[in-house]
Structures are given as C-alpha cells and as structure tokens.
Amino acid sequence: MDIEVTRTYLQLARPEDLSPARANDARVRIDRVAECPASFGRYLYGEVGRLYHWIDRLSWTDDEIRAHYARPEITFVGDVQ
C-alpha cells in the first residue's frame, strides 16, 4: 500500500520577506529568543506542526533538540508581554 506524503516546512529566508500583522496593543512586541530551552522547542514543534502532521522530531532527545536549535541559521522570535 502506497501513501502519498507532503512534507511542509515553515521558513523565512530573509527578514525583509516578513509581512507582519499590526497590533494596536502597545504591550505586544516581538523579540528574538537567544537560547530556546529544549522543552520549549519541543512544545513549539508539536503545536506548530500539529495541523501539518509533523512527527519526525517528536522522539528527539533534549541534546538533539538543543544541537538543532543552536545552528546559526535557526532563530526563534516570540511575543513578549
């Protein structure tokens, strides 16, 4: 039995490609996260990828997650209130 699979990636190659939504709430800002804990990376992967059926990295160890997110081409931004 063959199953067709579509792999989906979310990537922003250049910051100038971002078309941010505007918020009228002065308490909302977006900051780059310098170091992402493995537990938070795992949570984000699960939540962002849930509708896309991402499962490849669910079994990764904390060390594997930290090594992946330590790569210079990977960054996190977060909403800080």
PDB file with one MODEL, atoms N, CA, C and O in Angstrom:
MODEL        1
ATOM      1  N   MET A   1       0.848  -1.179   0.000  1.00  0.00           N
ATOM      2  CA  MET A   1       0.000   0.000   0.000  1.00  0.00           C
ATOM      3  C   MET A   1       0.889   1.236   0.000  1.00  0.00           C
ATOM      4  O   MET A   1       1.760   1.367   0.860  1.00  0.00           O
ATOM      5  N   ASP A   2       0.687   2.134  -0.938  1.00  0.00           N
ATOM      6  CA  ASP A   2       1.428   3.387  -1.009  1.00  0.00           C
ATOM      7  C   ASP A   2       0.617   4.494  -0.357  1.00  0.00           C
ATOM      8  O   ASP A   2      -0.604   4.564  -0.495  1.00  0.00           O
ATOM      9  N   ILE A   3       1.328   5.355   0.357  1.00  0.00           N
ATOM     10  CA  ILE A   3       0.704   6.519   0.976  1.00  0.00           C
ATOM     11  C   ILE A   3       1.442   7.742   0.480  1.00  0.00           C
ATOM     12  O   ILE A   3       2.665   7.824   0.600  1.00  0.00           O
ATOM     13  N   GLU A   4       0.711   8.694  -0.076  1.00  0.00           N
ATOM     14  CA  GLU A   4       1.325   9.937  -0.532  1.00  0.00           C
ATOM     15  C   GLU A   4       1.570  10.841   0.668  1.00  0.00           C
ATOM     16  O   GLU A   4       0.688  11.024   1.507  1.00  0.00           O
ATOM     17  N   VAL A   5       2.764  11.402   0.744  1.00  0.00           N
ATOM     18  CA  VAL A   5       3.147  12.263   1.854  1.00  0.00           C
ATOM     19  C   VAL A   5       3.625  13.595   1.297  1.00  0.00           C
ATOM     20  O   VAL A   5       4.396  13.635   0.339  1.00  0.00           O
ATOM     21  N   THR A   6       3.169  14.672   1.892  1.00  0.00           N
ATOM     22  CA  THR A   6       3.647  16.011   1.556  1.00  0.00           C
ATOM     23  C   THR A   6       4.391  16.555   2.763  1.00  0.00           C
ATOM     24  O   THR A   6       3.819  16.668   3.847  1.00  0.00           O
ATOM     25  N   ARG A   7       5.647  16.887   2.587  1.00  0.00           N
ATOM     26  CA  ARG A   7       6.445  17.444   3.670  1.00  0.00           C
ATOM     27  C   ARG A   7       6.350  18.960   3.592  1.00  0.00           C
ATOM     28  O   ARG A   7       6.563  19.543   2.529  1.00  0.00           O
ATOM     29  N   THR A   8       6.032  19.604   4.714  1.00  0.00           N
ATOM     30  CA  THR A   8       5.842  21.048   4.768  1.00  0.00           C
ATOM     31  C   THR A   8       6.877  21.668   5.693  1.00  0.00           C
ATOM     32  O   THR A   8       7.089  21.193   6.809  1.00  0.00           O
ATOM     33  N   TYR A   9       7.512  22.720   5.228  1.00  0.00           N
ATOM     34  CA  TYR A   9       8.476  23.470   6.031  1.00  0.00           C
ATOM     35  C   TYR A   9       7.976  24.898   6.173  1.00  0.00           C
ATOM     36  O   TYR A   9       7.392  25.453   5.242  1.00  0.00           O
ATOM     37  N   LEU A  10       8.200  25.480   7.314  1.00  0.00           N
ATOM     38  CA  LEU A  10       7.932  26.894   7.521  1.00  0.00           C
ATOM     39  C   LEU A  10       9.280  27.585   7.645  1.00  0.00           C
ATOM     40  O   LEU A  10      10.059  27.293   8.552  1.00  0.00           O
ATOM     41  N   GLN A  11       9.544  28.493   6.735  1.00  0.00           N
ATOM     42  CA  GLN A  11      10.856  29.139   6.718  1.00  0.00           C
ATOM     43  C   GLN A  11      10.717  30.578   6.266  1.00  0.00           C
ATOM     44  O   GLN A  11       9.939  30.884   5.362  1.00  0.00           O
ATOM     45  N   LEU A  12      11.467  31.451   6.894  1.00  0.00           N
ATOM     46  CA  LEU A  12      11.601  32.834   6.466  1.00  0.00           C
ATOM     47  C   LEU A  12      13.070  33.029   6.131  1.00  0.00           C
ATOM     48  O   LEU A  12      13.903  33.146   7.029  1.00  0.00           O
ATOM     49  N   ALA A  13      13.388  33.066   4.857  1.00  0.00           N
ATOM     50  CA  ALA A  13      14.788  33.122   4.425  1.00  0.00           C
ATOM     51  C   ALA A  13      15.404  34.494   4.655  1.00  0.00           C
ATOM     52  O   ALA A  13      16.588  34.604   4.974  1.00  0.00           O
ATOM     53  N   ARG A  14      14.599  35.538   4.492  1.00  0.00           N
ATOM     54  CA  ARG A  14      15.113  36.904   4.664  1.00  0.00           C
ATOM     55  C   ARG A  14      14.130  37.705   5.514  1.00  0.00           C
ATOM     56  O   ARG A  14      12.927  37.671   5.255  1.00  0.00           O
ATOM     57  N   PRO A  15      14.616  38.418   6.514  1.00  0.00           N
ATOM     58  CA  PRO A  15      13.701  39.198   7.367  1.00  0.00           C
ATOM     59  C   PRO A  15      12.826  40.165   6.576  1.00  0.00           C
ATOM     60  O   PRO A  15      11.689  40.421   6.969  1.00  0.00           O
ATOM     61  N   GLU A  16      13.329  40.701   5.478  1.00  0.00           N
ATOM     62  CA  GLU A  16      12.529  41.664   4.705  1.00  0.00           C
ATOM     63  C   GLU A  16      11.347  40.999   3.981  1.00  0.00           C
ATOM     64  O   GLU A  16      10.479  41.693   3.454  1.00  0.00           O
ATOM     65  N   ASP A  17      11.309  39.665   3.953  1.00  0.00           N
ATOM     66  CA  ASP A  17      10.179  38.956   3.356  1.00  0.00           C
ATOM     67  C   ASP A  17       8.980  38.880   4.299  1.00  0.00           C
ATOM     68  O   ASP A  17       7.889  38.492   3.881  1.00  0.00           O
ATOM     69  N   LEU A  18       9.169  39.241   5.545  1.00  0.00           N
ATOM     70  CA  LEU A  18       8.098  39.178   6.539  1.00  0.00           C
ATOM     71  C   LEU A  18       7.093  40.300   6.300  1.00  0.00           C
ATOM     72  O   LEU A  18       7.473  41.458   6.128  1.00  0.00           O
ATOM     73  N   SER A  19       5.837  39.954   6.292  1.00  0.00           N
ATOM     74  CA  SER A  19       4.750  40.932   6.213  1.00  0.00           C
ATOM     75  C   SER A  19       3.989  40.853   7.530  1.00  0.00           C
ATOM     76  O   SER A  19       2.972  40.165   7.621  1.00  0.00           O
ATOM     77  N   PRO A  20       4.473  41.549   8.543  1.00  0.00           N
ATOM     78  CA  PRO A  20       3.880  41.384   9.869  1.00  0.00           C
ATOM     79  C   PRO A  20       2.487  42.000   9.964  1.00  0.00           C
ATOM     80  O   PRO A  20       2.179  43.003   9.319  1.00  0.00           O
ATOM     81  N   ALA A  21       1.665  41.374  10.782  1.00  0.00           N
ATOM     82  CA  ALA A  21       0.363  41.947  11.110  1.00  0.00           C
ATOM     83  C   ALA A  21       0.601  43.070  12.116  1.00  0.00           C
ATOM     84  O   ALA A  21       1.587  43.057  12.852  1.00  0.00           O
ATOM     85  N   ARG A  22      -0.271  43.997  12.139  1.00  0.00           N
ATOM     86  CA  ARG A  22      -0.151  45.118  13.078  1.00  0.00           C
ATOM     87  C   ARG A  22      -1.060  44.886  14.280  1.00  0.00           C
ATOM     88  O   ARG A  22      -2.192  44.424  14.138  1.00  0.00           O
ATOM     89  N   ALA A  23      -0.555  45.209  15.445  1.00  0.00           N
ATOM     90  CA  ALA A  23      -1.344  45.125  16.672  1.00  0.00           C
ATOM     91  C   ALA A  23      -1.422  46.512  17.277  1.00  0.00           C
ATOM     92  O   ALA A  23      -0.423  47.230  17.326  1.00  0.00           O
ATOM     93  N   ASN A  24      -2.575  46.884  17.726  1.00  0.00           N
ATOM     94  CA  ASN A  24      -2.756  48.205  18.333  1.00  0.00           C
ATOM     95  C   ASN A  24      -2.526  48.184  19.833  1.00  0.00           C
ATOM     96  O   ASN A  24      -2.837  49.156  20.522  1.00  0.00           O
ATOM     97  N   ASP A  25      -1.991  47.102  20.340  1.00  0.00           N
ATOM     98  CA  ASP A  25      -1.746  46.953  21.765  1.00  0.00           C
ATOM     99  C   ASP A  25      -0.268  47.219  22.034  1.00  0.00           C
ATOM    100  O   ASP A  25       0.587  46.447  21.600  1.00  0.00           O
ATOM    101  N   ALA A  26       0.037  48.286  22.736  1.00  0.00           N
ATOM    102  CA  ALA A  26       1.428  48.688  22.999  1.00  0.00           C
ATOM    103  C   ALA A  26       2.173  47.656  23.850  1.00  0.00           C
ATOM    104  O   ALA A  26       3.404  47.680  23.891  1.00  0.00           O
ATOM    105  N   ARG A  27       1.465  46.754  24.527  1.00  0.00           N
ATOM    106  CA  ARG A  27       2.129  45.748  25.359  1.00  0.00           C
ATOM    107  C   ARG A  27       2.729  44.619  24.531  1.00  0.00           C
ATOM    108  O   ARG A  27       3.541  43.845  25.038  1.00  0.00           O
ATOM    109  N   VAL A  28       2.341  44.518  23.272  1.00  0.00           N
ATOM    110  CA  VAL A  28       2.791  43.414  22.430  1.00  0.00           C
ATOM    111  C   VAL A  28       4.033  43.828  21.657  1.00  0.00           C
ATOM    112  O   VAL A  28       4.063  44.885  21.027  1.00  0.00           O
ATOM    113  N   ARG A  29       5.055  42.987  21.712  1.00  0.00           N
ATOM    114  CA  ARG A  29       6.261  43.197  20.917  1.00  0.00           C
ATOM    115  C   ARG A  29       6.830  41.826  20.571  1.00  0.00           C
ATOM    116  O   ARG A  29       6.498  40.828  21.210  1.00  0.00           O
ATOM    117  N   ILE A  30       7.671  41.786  19.578  1.00  0.00           N
ATOM    118  CA  ILE A  30       8.291  40.525  19.169  1.00  0.00           C
ATOM    119  C   ILE A  30       9.789  40.663  19.352  1.00  0.00           C
ATOM    120  O   ILE A  30      10.399  41.602  18.839  1.00  0.00           O
ATOM    121  N   ASP A  31      10.380  39.736  20.078  1.00  0.00           N
ATOM    122  CA  ASP A  31      11.811  39.737  20.354  1.00  0.00           C
ATOM    123  C   ASP A  31      12.416  38.416  19.897  1.00  0.00           C
ATOM    124  O   ASP A  31      11.757  37.377  19.906  1.00  0.00           O
ATOM    125  N   ARG A  32      13.677  38.475  19.498  1.00  0.00           N
ATOM    126  CA  ARG A  32      14.413  37.253  19.169  1.00  0.00           C
ATOM    127  C   ARG A  32      14.784  36.548  20.473  1.00  0.00           C
ATOM    128  O   ARG A  32      15.245  37.179  21.424  1.00  0.00           O
ATOM    129  N   VAL A  33      14.578  35.242  20.501  1.00  0.00           N
ATOM    130  CA  VAL A  33      14.909  34.438  21.673  1.00  0.00           C
ATOM    131  C   VAL A  33      16.323  33.905  21.487  1.00  0.00           C
ATOM    132  O   VAL A  33      16.592  33.170  20.536  1.00  0.00           O
ATOM    133  N   ALA A  34      17.236  34.277  22.398  1.00  0.00           N
ATOM    134  CA  ALA A  34      18.649  33.928  22.245  1.00  0.00           C
ATOM    135  C   ALA A  34      18.886  32.426  22.406  1.00  0.00           C
ATOM    136  O   ALA A  34      19.564  31.820  21.577  1.00  0.00           O
ATOM    137  N   GLU A  35      18.351  31.834  23.435  1.00  0.00           N
ATOM    138  CA  GLU A  35      18.526  30.395  23.665  1.00  0.00           C
ATOM    139  C   GLU A  35      17.168  29.798  23.979  1.00  0.00           C
ATOM    140  O   GLU A  35      16.491  30.214  24.919  1.00  0.00           O
ATOM    141  N   CYS A  36      16.786  28.833  23.191  1.00  0.00           N
ATOM    142  CA  CYS A  36      15.494  28.190  23.373  1.00  0.00           C
ATOM    143  C   CYS A  36      15.685  26.895  24.151  1.00  0.00           C
ATOM    144  O   CYS A  36      16.394  26.003  23.684  1.00  0.00           O
ATOM    145  N   PRO A  37      15.068  26.768  25.332  1.00  0.00           N
ATOM    146  CA  PRO A  37      15.164  25.507  26.065  1.00  0.00           C
ATOM    147  C   PRO A  37      14.583  24.356  25.235  1.00  0.00           C
ATOM    148  O   PRO A  37      13.637  24.553  24.473  1.00  0.00           O
ATOM    149  N   ALA A  38      15.136  23.191  25.382  1.00  0.00           N
ATOM    150  CA  ALA A  38      14.674  22.018  24.625  1.00  0.00           C
ATOM    151  C   ALA A  38      13.180  21.777  24.838  1.00  0.00           C
ATOM    152  O   ALA A  38      12.469  21.426  23.897  1.00  0.00           O
ATOM    153  N   SER A  39      12.708  21.962  26.055  1.00  0.00           N
ATOM    154  CA  SER A  39      11.289  21.721  26.340  1.00  0.00           C
ATOM    155  C   SER A  39      10.392  22.679  25.563  1.00  0.00           C
ATOM    156  O   SER A  39       9.325  22.283  25.094  1.00  0.00           O
ATOM    157  N   PHE A  40      10.816  23.937  25.423  1.00  0.00           N
ATOM    158  CA  PHE A  40      10.028  24.908  24.679  1.00  0.00           C
ATOM    159  C   PHE A  40      10.102  24.623  23.177  1.00  0.00           C
ATOM    160  O   PHE A  40       9.102  24.755  22.473  1.00  0.00           O
ATOM    161  N   GLY A  41      11.280  24.233  22.685  1.00  0.00           N
ATOM    162  CA  GLY A  41      11.419  23.851  21.284  1.00  0.00           C
ATOM    163  C   GLY A  41      10.529  22.679  20.939  1.00  0.00           C
ATOM    164  O   GLY A  41       9.909  22.647  19.875  1.00  0.00           O
ATOM    165  N   ARG A  42      10.467  21.716  21.843  1.00  0.00           N
ATOM    166  CA  ARG A  42       9.617  20.537  21.648  1.00  0.00           C
ATOM    167  C   ARG A  42       8.141  20.953  21.626  1.00  0.00           C
ATOM    168  O   ARG A  42       7.366  20.484  20.792  1.00  0.00           O
ATOM    169  N   TYR A  43       7.768  21.832  22.548  1.00  0.00           N
ATOM    170  CA  TYR A  43       6.391  22.337  22.605  1.00  0.00           C
ATOM    171  C   TYR A  43       6.031  23.070  21.311  1.00  0.00           C
ATOM    172  O   TYR A  43       4.976  22.817  20.731  1.00  0.00           O
ATOM    173  N   LEU A  44       6.897  23.972  20.859  1.00  0.00           N
ATOM    174  CA  LEU A  44       6.616  24.718  19.634  1.00  0.00           C
ATOM    175  C   LEU A  44       6.496  23.788  18.430  1.00  0.00           C
ATOM    176  O   LEU A  44       5.596  23.948  17.606  1.00  0.00           O
ATOM    177  N   TYR A  45       7.391  22.830  18.331  1.00  0.00           N
ATOM    178  CA  TYR A  45       7.350  21.869  17.221  1.00  0.00           C
ATOM    179  C   TYR A  45       6.015  21.130  17.216  1.00  0.00           C
ATOM    180  O   TYR A  45       5.393  20.958  16.168  1.00  0.00           O
ATOM    181  N   GLY A  46       5.587  20.701  18.389  1.00  0.00           N
ATOM    182  CA  GLY A  46       4.324  19.971  18.489  1.00  0.00           C
ATOM    183  C   GLY A  46       3.124  20.829  18.150  1.00  0.00           C
ATOM    184  O   GLY A  46       2.219  20.388  17.442  1.00  0.00           O
ATOM    185  N   GLU A  47       3.110  22.063  18.655  1.00  0.00           N
ATOM    186  CA  GLU A  47       1.961  22.932  18.430  1.00  0.00           C
ATOM    187  C   GLU A  47       1.910  23.469  16.999  1.00  0.00           C
ATOM    188  O   GLU A  47       0.852  23.438  16.370  1.00  0.00           O
ATOM    189  N   VAL A  48       3.021  23.952  16.482  1.00  0.00           N
ATOM    190  CA  VAL A  48       3.050  24.487  15.120  1.00  0.00           C
ATOM    191  C   VAL A  48       2.817  23.371  14.114  1.00  0.00           C
ATOM    192  O   VAL A  48       2.121  23.574  13.119  1.00  0.00           O
ATOM    193  N   GLY A  49       3.382  22.210  14.355  1.00  0.00           N
ATOM    194  CA  GLY A  49       3.304  21.129  13.403  1.00  0.00           C
ATOM    195  C   GLY A  49       2.087  20.231  13.515  1.00  0.00           C
ATOM    196  O   GLY A  49       1.885  19.344  12.685  1.00  0.00           O
ATOM    197  N   ARG A  50       1.283  20.455  14.530  1.00  0.00           N
ATOM    198  CA  ARG A  50       0.124  19.569  14.770  1.00  0.00           C
ATOM    199  C   ARG A  50      -0.763  19.444  13.528  1.00  0.00           C
ATOM    200  O   ARG A  50      -1.088  18.330  13.117  1.00  0.00           O
ATOM    201  N   LEU A  51      -1.154  20.558  12.932  1.00  0.00           N
ATOM    202  CA  LEU A  51      -2.054  20.518  11.777  1.00  0.00           C
ATOM    203  C   LEU A  51      -1.358  20.038  10.509  1.00  0.00           C
ATOM    204  O   LEU A  51      -2.011  19.697   9.523  1.00  0.00           O
ATOM    205  N   TYR A  52      -0.018  20.015  10.541  1.00  0.00           N
ATOM    206  CA  TYR A  52       0.752  19.562   9.381  1.00  0.00           C
ATOM    207  C   TYR A  52       1.248  18.122   9.553  1.00  0.00           C
ATOM    208  O   TYR A  52       1.952  17.593   8.692  1.00  0.00           O
ATOM    209  N   HIS A  53       0.875  17.502  10.667  1.00  0.00           N
ATOM    210  CA  HIS A  53       1.257  16.114  10.966  1.00  0.00           C
ATOM    211  C   HIS A  53       2.772  15.953  11.081  1.00  0.00           C
ATOM    212  O   HIS A  53       3.332  14.946  10.648  1.00  0.00           O
ATOM    213  N   TRP A  54       3.432  16.961  11.673  1.00  0.00           N
ATOM    214  CA  TRP A  54       4.879  16.846  11.894  1.00  0.00           C
ATOM    215  C   TRP A  54       5.097  15.820  12.999  1.00  0.00           C
ATOM    216  O   TRP A  54       4.533  15.945  14.086  1.00  0.00           O
ATOM    217  N   ILE A  55       5.908  14.814  12.725  1.00  0.00           N
ATOM    218  CA  ILE A  55       6.207  13.808  13.744  1.00  0.00           C
ATOM    219  C   ILE A  55       7.692  13.455  13.780  1.00  0.00           C
ATOM    220  O   ILE A  55       8.145  12.796  14.717  1.00  0.00           O
ATOM    221  N   ASP A  56       8.457  13.883  12.772  1.00  0.00           N
ATOM    222  CA  ASP A  56       9.854  13.474  12.622  1.00  0.00           C
ATOM    223  C   ASP A  56      10.700  13.727  13.872  1.00  0.00           C
ATOM    224  O   ASP A  56      11.548  12.904  14.216  1.00  0.00           O
ATOM    225  N   ARG A  57      10.485  14.836  14.543  1.00  0.00           N
ATOM    226  CA  ARG A  57      11.358  15.222  15.658  1.00  0.00           C
ATOM    227  C   ARG A  57      10.753  14.969  17.029  1.00  0.00           C
ATOM    228  O   ARG A  57      11.349  15.337  18.041  1.00  0.00           O
ATOM    229  N   LEU A  58       9.598  14.357  17.082  1.00  0.00           N
ATOM    230  CA  LEU A  58       8.951  14.133  18.377  1.00  0.00           C
ATOM    231  C   LEU A  58       9.762  13.214  19.278  1.00  0.00           C
ATOM    232  O   LEU A  58       9.659  13.308  20.501  1.00  0.00           O
ATOM    233  N   SER A  59      10.561  12.334  18.705  1.00  0.00           N
ATOM    234  CA  SER A  59      11.346  11.396  19.514  1.00  0.00           C
ATOM    235  C   SER A  59      12.755  11.909  19.822  1.00  0.00           C
ATOM    236  O   SER A  59      13.535  11.210  20.469  1.00  0.00           O
ATOM    237  N   TRP A  60      13.088  13.110  19.371  1.00  0.00           N
ATOM    238  CA  TRP A  60      14.438  13.642  19.602  1.00  0.00           C
ATOM    239  C   TRP A  60      14.701  13.831  21.092  1.00  0.00           C
ATOM    240  O   TRP A  60      13.802  14.181  21.857  1.00  0.00           O
ATOM    241  N   THR A  61      15.939  13.596  21.486  1.00  0.00           N
ATOM    242  CA  THR A  61      16.365  13.848  22.867  1.00  0.00           C
ATOM    243  C   THR A  61      16.568  15.347  23.054  1.00  0.00           C
ATOM    244  O   THR A  61      16.618  16.105  22.086  1.00  0.00           O
ATOM    245  N   ASP A  62      16.685  15.763  24.315  1.00  0.00           N
ATOM    246  CA  ASP A  62      16.970  17.175  24.596  1.00  0.00           C
ATOM    247  C   ASP A  62      18.263  17.614  23.921  1.00  0.00           C
ATOM    248  O   ASP A  62      18.332  18.717  23.380  1.00  0.00           O
ATOM    249  N   ASP A  63      19.287  16.768  23.943  1.00  0.00           N
ATOM    250  CA  ASP A  63      20.564  17.114  23.315  1.00  0.00           C
ATOM    251  C   ASP A  63      20.410  17.308  21.807  1.00  0.00           C
ATOM    252  O   ASP A  63      21.001  18.225  21.237  1.00  0.00           O
ATOM    253  N   GLU A  64      19.625  16.458  21.166  1.00  0.00           N
ATOM    254  CA  GLU A  64      19.400  16.603  19.718  1.00  0.00           C
ATOM    255  C   GLU A  64      18.649  17.898  19.407  1.00  0.00           C
ATOM    256  O   GLU A  64      18.963  18.589  18.437  1.00  0.00           O
ATOM    257  N   ILE A  65      17.663  18.218  20.228  1.00  0.00           N
ATOM    258  CA  ILE A  65      16.900  19.456  20.032  1.00  0.00           C
ATOM    259  C   ILE A  65      17.808  20.670  20.218  1.00  0.00           C
ATOM    260  O   ILE A  65      17.809  21.587  19.397  1.00  0.00           O
ATOM    261  N   ARG A  66      18.585  20.667  21.312  1.00  0.00           N
ATOM    262  CA  ARG A  66      19.482  21.814  21.562  1.00  0.00           C
ATOM    263  C   ARG A  66      20.484  21.983  20.432  1.00  0.00           C
ATOM    264  O   ARG A  66      20.744  23.108  20.006  1.00  0.00           O
ATOM    265  N   ALA A  67      21.049  20.896  19.941  1.00  0.00           N
ATOM    266  CA  ALA A  67      22.019  20.970  18.837  1.00  0.00           C
ATOM    267  C   ALA A  67      21.364  21.530  17.576  1.00  0.00           C
ATOM    268  O   ALA A  67      21.961  22.345  16.872  1.00  0.00           O
ATOM    269  N   HIS A  68      20.161  21.101  17.300  1.00  0.00           N
ATOM    270  CA  HIS A  68      19.449  21.589  16.112  1.00  0.00           C
ATOM    271  C   HIS A  68      19.196  23.089  16.213  1.00  0.00           C
ATOM    272  O   HIS A  68      19.487  23.837  15.280  1.00  0.00           O
ATOM    273  N   TYR A  69      18.654  23.525  17.349  1.00  0.00           N
ATOM    274  CA  TYR A  69      18.306  24.936  17.505  1.00  0.00           C
ATOM    275  C   TYR A  69      19.519  25.825  17.758  1.00  0.00           C
ATOM    276  O   TYR A  69      19.398  27.050  17.734  1.00  0.00           O
ATOM    277  N   ALA A  70      20.671  25.237  17.997  1.00  0.00           N
ATOM    278  CA  ALA A  70      21.903  26.024  18.157  1.00  0.00           C
ATOM    279  C   ALA A  70      22.503  26.420  16.806  1.00  0.00           C
ATOM    280  O   ALA A  70      23.420  27.239  16.751  1.00  0.00           O
ATOM    281  N   ARG A  71      21.988  25.843  15.718  1.00  0.00           N
ATOM    282  CA  ARG A  71      22.500  26.172  14.391  1.00  0.00           C
ATOM    283  C   ARG A  71      22.230  27.651  14.106  1.00  0.00           C
ATOM    284  O   ARG A  71      21.134  28.138  14.382  1.00  0.00           O
ATOM    285  N   PRO A  72      23.213  28.372  13.557  1.00  0.00           N
ATOM    286  CA  PRO A  72      23.069  29.826  13.369  1.00  0.00           C
ATOM    287  C   PRO A  72      21.949  30.234  12.426  1.00  0.00           C
ATOM    288  O   PRO A  72      21.436  31.348  12.529  1.00  0.00           O
ATOM    289  N   GLU A  73      21.559  29.356  11.511  1.00  0.00           N
ATOM    290  CA  GLU A  73      20.503  29.714  10.567  1.00  0.00           C
ATOM    291  C   GLU A  73      19.095  29.529  11.140  1.00  0.00           C
ATOM    292  O   GLU A  73      18.108  29.830  10.469  1.00  0.00           O
ATOM    293  N   ILE A  74      19.001  29.039  12.372  1.00  0.00           N
ATOM    294  CA  ILE A  74      17.706  28.817  13.001  1.00  0.00           C
ATOM    295  C   ILE A  74      17.559  29.794  14.166  1.00  0.00           C
ATOM    296  O   ILE A  74      18.405  29.842  15.059  1.00  0.00           O
ATOM    297  N   THR A  75      16.481  30.569  14.147  1.00  0.00           N
ATOM    298  CA  THR A  75      16.229  31.505  15.230  1.00  0.00           C
ATOM    299  C   THR A  75      14.766  31.422  15.644  1.00  0.00           C
ATOM    300  O   THR A  75      13.908  30.969  14.887  1.00  0.00           O
ATOM    301  N   PHE A  76      14.511  31.868  16.850  1.00  0.00           N
ATOM    302  CA  PHE A  76      13.155  31.946  17.376  1.00  0.00           C
ATOM    303  C   PHE A  76      12.836  33.401  17.667  1.00  0.00           C
ATOM    304  O   PHE A  76      13.683  34.155  18.146  1.00  0.00           O
ATOM    305  N   VAL A  77      11.622  33.775  17.375  1.00  0.00           N
ATOM    306  CA  VAL A  77      11.122  35.077  17.833  1.00  0.00           C
ATOM    307  C   VAL A  77       9.878  34.792  18.639  1.00  0.00           C
ATOM    308  O   VAL A  77       9.150  33.835  18.375  1.00  0.00           O
ATOM    309  N   GLY A  78       9.646  35.632  19.618  1.00  0.00           N
ATOM    310  CA  GLY A  78       8.500  35.396  20.482  1.00  0.00           C
ATOM    311  C   GLY A  78       7.793  36.678  20.839  1.00  0.00           C
ATOM    312  O   GLY A  78       8.367  37.765  20.782  1.00  0.00           O
ATOM    313  N   ASP A  79       6.556  36.534  21.203  1.00  0.00           N
ATOM    314  CA  ASP A  79       5.710  37.636  21.646  1.00  0.00           C
ATOM    315  C   ASP A  79       5.965  37.789  23.137  1.00  0.00           C
ATOM    316  O   ASP A  79       5.727  36.862  23.912  1.00  0.00           O
ATOM    317  N   VAL A  80       6.445  38.950  23.533  1.00  0.00           N
ATOM    318  CA  VAL A  80       6.755  39.211  24.942  1.00  0.00           C
ATOM    319  C   VAL A  80       5.784  40.260  25.457  1.00  0.00           C
ATOM    320  O   VAL A  80       5.688  41.359  24.910  1.00  0.00           O
ATOM    321  N   GLN A  81       5.057  39.904  26.526  1.00  0.00           N
ATOM    322  CA  GLN A  81       4.091  40.863  27.089  1.00  0.00           C
ATOM    323  C   GLN A  81       4.436  41.188  28.503  1.00  0.00           C
ATOM    324  O   GLN A  81       3.739  41.976  29.143  1.00  0.00           O
TER     325      GLN A  81
ENDMDL
END
